[in-house]
Amino acid sequence: MRLAPATRLLQAPLWGWVVPKAHISARPAKTPTSASEQAMALCVTFFSFLIPAGWVLSHLESYKKSAA
């Protein structure tokens, strides 16, 4: 079995895609983010991962019983 035609089939859609250039600036932000805004964003990010994981871990025994 030759892999060359298969790899060409997988790579074919990537040839036609145009990736936009990122707008990266070395200047400081126009409105700097305060420490309280940064803390709030960090808390929301952590809680968005920790609450579902905690839910699953706390209900793990009931998931095991329903699967059996």
PDB file of C-alpha atoms in Angstrom:
ATOM      1  CA  MET A   1       0.000   0.000   0.000  1.00  0.00           C
ATOM      2  CA  ARG A   2       1.428   3.342  -1.045  1.00  0.00           C
ATOM      3  CA  LEU A   3       1.023   6.246   1.364  1.00  0.00           C
ATOM      4  CA  ALA A   4       1.943   9.048  -1.052  1.00  0.00           C
ATOM      5  CA  PRO A   5      -1.536   9.335  -2.698  1.00  0.00           C
ATOM      6  CA  ALA A   6      -3.234   9.179   0.689  1.00  0.00           C
ATOM      7  CA  THR A   7      -1.103  11.954   2.114  1.00  0.00           C
ATOM      8  CA  ARG A   8      -1.784  14.093  -0.967  1.00  0.00           C
ATOM      9  CA  LEU A   9      -5.513  13.659  -0.398  1.00  0.00           C
ATOM     10  CA  LEU A  10      -5.171  14.833   3.201  1.00  0.00           C
ATOM     11  CA  GLN A  11      -2.996  17.816   2.287  1.00  0.00           C
ATOM     12  CA  ALA A  12      -5.054  18.979  -0.709  1.00  0.00           C
ATOM     13  CA  PRO A  13      -7.575  21.115   1.237  1.00  0.00           C
ATOM     14  CA  LEU A  14      -4.743  23.009   2.950  1.00  0.00           C
ATOM     15  CA  TRP A  15      -3.356  24.405  -0.308  1.00  0.00           C
ATOM     16  CA  GLY A  16      -6.322  26.648  -1.025  1.00  0.00           C
ATOM     17  CA  TRP A  17      -6.638  28.234   2.417  1.00  0.00           C
ATOM     18  CA  VAL A  18      -5.443  31.783   2.909  1.00  0.00           C
ATOM     19  CA  VAL A  19      -4.462  32.515   6.475  1.00  0.00           C
ATOM     20  CA  PRO A  20      -5.000  36.162   7.434  1.00  0.00           C
ATOM     21  CA  LYS A  21      -2.053  38.074   8.795  1.00  0.00           C
ATOM     22  CA  ALA A  22      -2.207  38.747  12.526  1.00  0.00           C
ATOM     23  CA  HIS A  23      -2.404  42.372  13.624  1.00  0.00           C
ATOM     24  CA  ILE A  24       0.326  42.465  16.245  1.00  0.00           C
ATOM     25  CA  SER A  25       1.273  45.799  17.738  1.00  0.00           C
ATOM     26  CA  ALA A  26       4.240  46.675  19.917  1.00  0.00           C
ATOM     27  CA  ARG A  27       2.460  49.724  21.318  1.00  0.00           C
ATOM     28  CA  PRO A  28       0.779  49.671  24.721  1.00  0.00           C
ATOM     29  CA  ALA A  29      -2.992  49.258  24.897  1.00  0.00           C
ATOM     30  CA  LYS A  30      -5.189  52.348  24.527  1.00  0.00           C
ATOM     31  CA  THR A  31      -7.122  51.448  27.677  1.00  0.00           C
ATOM     32  CA  PRO A  32      -4.960  49.428  30.072  1.00  0.00           C
ATOM     33  CA  THR A  33      -6.599  46.613  32.005  1.00  0.00           C
ATOM     34  CA  SER A  34      -6.766  47.275  35.736  1.00  0.00           C
ATOM     35  CA  ALA A  35      -5.619  44.781  38.352  1.00  0.00           C
ATOM     36  CA  SER A  36      -9.202  44.088  39.433  1.00  0.00           C
ATOM     37  CA  GLU A  37     -10.252  43.345  35.836  1.00  0.00           C
ATOM     38  CA  GLN A  38      -7.310  40.986  35.433  1.00  0.00           C
ATOM     39  CA  ALA A  39      -8.137  39.225  38.703  1.00  0.00           C
ATOM     40  CA  MET A  40     -11.790  38.862  37.693  1.00  0.00           C
ATOM     41  CA  ALA A  41     -10.845  37.420  34.289  1.00  0.00           C
ATOM     42  CA  LEU A  42      -8.413  34.989  35.924  1.00  0.00           C
ATOM     43  CA  CYS A  43     -11.069  33.826  38.407  1.00  0.00           C
ATOM     44  CA  VAL A  44     -13.663  33.332  35.680  1.00  0.00           C
ATOM     45  CA  THR A  45     -11.174  31.344  33.603  1.00  0.00           C
ATOM     46  CA  PHE A  46     -10.207  29.092  36.515  1.00  0.00           C
ATOM     47  CA  PHE A  47     -13.792  28.546  37.626  1.00  0.00           C
ATOM     48  CA  SER A  48     -14.913  27.699  34.104  1.00  0.00           C
ATOM     49  CA  PHE A  49     -12.512  24.730  34.235  1.00  0.00           C
ATOM     50  CA  LEU A  50     -12.731  23.807  37.913  1.00  0.00           C
ATOM     51  CA  ILE A  51     -16.520  23.765  38.417  1.00  0.00           C
ATOM     52  CA  PRO A  52     -17.266  21.158  35.696  1.00  0.00           C
ATOM     53  CA  ALA A  53     -14.281  19.045  36.785  1.00  0.00           C
ATOM     54  CA  GLY A  54     -15.431  19.206  40.400  1.00  0.00           C
ATOM     55  CA  TRP A  55     -18.960  18.234  39.383  1.00  0.00           C
ATOM     56  CA  VAL A  56     -17.725  15.163  37.544  1.00  0.00           C
ATOM     57  CA  LEU A  57     -15.404  14.138  40.369  1.00  0.00           C
ATOM     58  CA  SER A  58     -18.086  14.563  43.021  1.00  0.00           C
ATOM     59  CA  HIS A  59     -20.573  12.459  41.025  1.00  0.00           C
ATOM     60  CA  LEU A  60     -18.068   9.822  39.903  1.00  0.00           C
ATOM     61  CA  GLU A  61     -19.596   7.060  42.025  1.00  0.00           C
ATOM     62  CA  SER A  62     -23.057   7.636  40.576  1.00  0.00           C
ATOM     63  CA  TYR A  63     -21.584   7.538  37.059  1.00  0.00           C
ATOM     64  CA  LYS A  64     -19.905   4.215  37.847  1.00  0.00           C
ATOM     65  CA  LYS A  65     -23.165   2.748  39.169  1.00  0.00           C
ATOM     66  CA  SER A  66     -25.215   3.864  36.159  1.00  0.00           C
ATOM     67  CA  ALA A  67     -22.668   2.435  33.695  1.00  0.00           C
ATOM     68  CA  ALA A  68     -22.728  -1.040  35.253  1.00  0.00           C
TER      69      ALA A  68
END
